Coordinates of C-alpha atoms in Angstrom, one line a residue:
M1 CA 19.4 -21.5 -4.6
A2 CA 16.4 -19.8 -6.1
Q3 CA 13.1 -19.7 -4.2
S4 CA 9.5 -18.9 -5.1
V5 CA 7.7 -16.1 -3.4
K6 CA 4.0 -15.3 -3.8
L7 CA 3.3 -11.6 -4.5
A8 CA -0.1 -9.9 -5.1
D9 CA -1.1 -9.3 -8.7
D10 CA -1.1 -5.5 -8.3
V11 CA 2.5 -5.7 -7.0
M12 CA 3.6 -7.9 -9.8
S13 CA 2.0 -5.5 -12.3
V14 CA 4.1 -2.6 -10.9
V15 CA 7.3 -4.8 -10.9
R16 CA 6.8 -5.9 -14.5
R17 CA 6.1 -2.3 -15.7
E18 CA 9.1 -0.9 -13.8
S19 CA 11.4 -3.8 -14.9
G20 CA 10.6 -3.0 -18.5
L21 CA 11.3 0.7 -18.1
Q22 CA 14.6 0.0 -16.3
S23 CA 15.7 -2.8 -18.6
R24 CA 15.9 -5.3 -15.7
S25 CA 14.5 -8.8 -15.3
V26 CA 11.5 -9.1 -12.9
A27 CA 13.9 -10.8 -10.4
G28 CA 16.5 -8.1 -10.9
Q29 CA 13.9 -5.3 -10.3
I30 CA 12.7 -6.9 -7.1
T31 CA 16.3 -7.4 -5.9
H32 CA 17.1 -3.8 -6.8
W33 CA 14.1 -2.6 -4.7
I34 CA 15.1 -4.9 -1.8
N35 CA 18.6 -3.4 -1.8
I36 CA 17.3 0.1 -1.8
G37 CA 14.9 -0.7 1.0
R38 CA 17.7 -2.3 3.1
A39 CA 19.9 0.7 2.5
I40 CA 17.2 3.1 3.6
E41 CA 16.4 1.1 6.7
K42 CA 20.1 1.0 7.7
S43 CA 20.8 4.7 6.8
S44 CA 21.6 7.0 9.7
A45 CA 20.1 9.9 7.7
F46 CA 16.8 8.1 7.3
D47 CA 14.9 6.6 10.3
Y48 CA 12.4 4.0 9.3
Q49 CA 11.3 3.8 13.0
H50 CA 10.1 7.3 12.7
I51 CA 8.0 6.4 9.7
N52 CA 6.5 3.4 11.5
A53 CA 5.8 5.5 14.6
A54 CA 4.0 8.1 12.4
L55 CA 2.0 5.3 10.7
A56 CA 1.1 4.0 14.1
G57 CA -0.1 7.5 15.2
T58 CA 2.5 7.8 18.0
L59 CA 4.5 10.5 16.1
S60 CA 3.2 13.4 14.1
P61 CA 4.2 13.2 10.4
D62 CA 5.3 16.8 10.9
D63 CA 8.2 15.5 12.9
L64 CA 9.5 13.5 9.9
S65 CA 12.2 14.8 7.5
A66 CA 11.0 15.6 4.0
E67 CA 12.3 12.2 2.7
E68 CA 10.7 10.3 5.6
Q69 CA 7.4 12.2 4.9
E70 CA 7.4 11.0 1.3
V71 CA 7.8 7.4 2.3
W72 CA 5.2 7.9 5.1
F73 CA 2.7 9.4 2.7
E74 CA 3.1 6.6 0.1
Q75 CA 2.6 3.9 2.8
F76 CA -0.3 5.9 4.4
A77 CA -2.0 6.2 1.0
D78 CA -1.6 2.4 0.4
D79 CA -2.9 1.6 3.8
V80 CA -6.1 3.8 3.6
A81 CA -6.8 2.6 0.0
A82 CA -7.1 -1.1 1.2
P83 CA -10.1 -2.0 3.3
T84 CA -9.5 -3.5 6.7
P85 CA -10.9 -6.9 7.6
Q86 CA -13.5 -5.1 9.7
E87 CA -14.5 -2.9 6.7
E88 CA -14.7 -6.0 4.5
A89 CA -17.0 -7.7 7.1
F90 CA -19.2 -4.6 7.5
F91 CA -19.8 -4.3 3.7
A92 CA -20.3 -8.1 3.3
A93 CA -23.1 -7.8 5.9
R94 CA -24.6 -4.9 4.1
R95 CA -24.5 -6.8 0.8
Q96 CA -26.2 -9.7 2.4
L97 CA -29.0 -7.4 3.6
G98 CA -29.3 -5.7 0.2
R99 CA -28.2 -2.3 1.6
G100 CA -26.0 0.3 0.0
V101 CA -22.4 -0.6 -0.2
G102 CA -20.8 2.7 -1.4
L103 CA -21.3 6.0 -3.2
S104 CA -21.2 6.7 -6.9
D105 CA -19.3 9.6 -8.4
K106 CA -22.6 11.5 -8.2
G107 CA -23.0 10.8 -4.5
E108 CA -25.7 8.2 -5.0
L109 CA -25.9 5.0 -3.0
I110 CA -24.5 1.9 -4.8
Y111 CA -26.4 -1.3 -4.1
P112 CA -25.0 -4.9 -4.5
E113 CA -25.8 -6.5 -7.8
A114 CA -28.6 -9.0 -7.7
A115 CA -27.4 -12.6 -7.7
A116 CA -27.8 -14.2 -11.1

């Protein structure tokens, strides 16, 4: 029986693009990636626990195999690109106070836009 799953827009954008490149349906692409992920997690040559430990900071990424480091880096990059709830709250408070909320490419403070 088919079931619906809610995925973020950015994830679906990647799925749609890749499914077109690979001549798969969207569901087929997601299923393909699930199968790859399951195989990796069950592989004796690839230890996902090591990657999780490195992401948690209890294991140095230097202790990972080259393949594990690639997966670690992708996940690490995704994690640091997304703001934490604490960061969201911090910048929401700064916006409310009319204070700078970031830096431009030139290193200048960016202020929240005035409410219309």
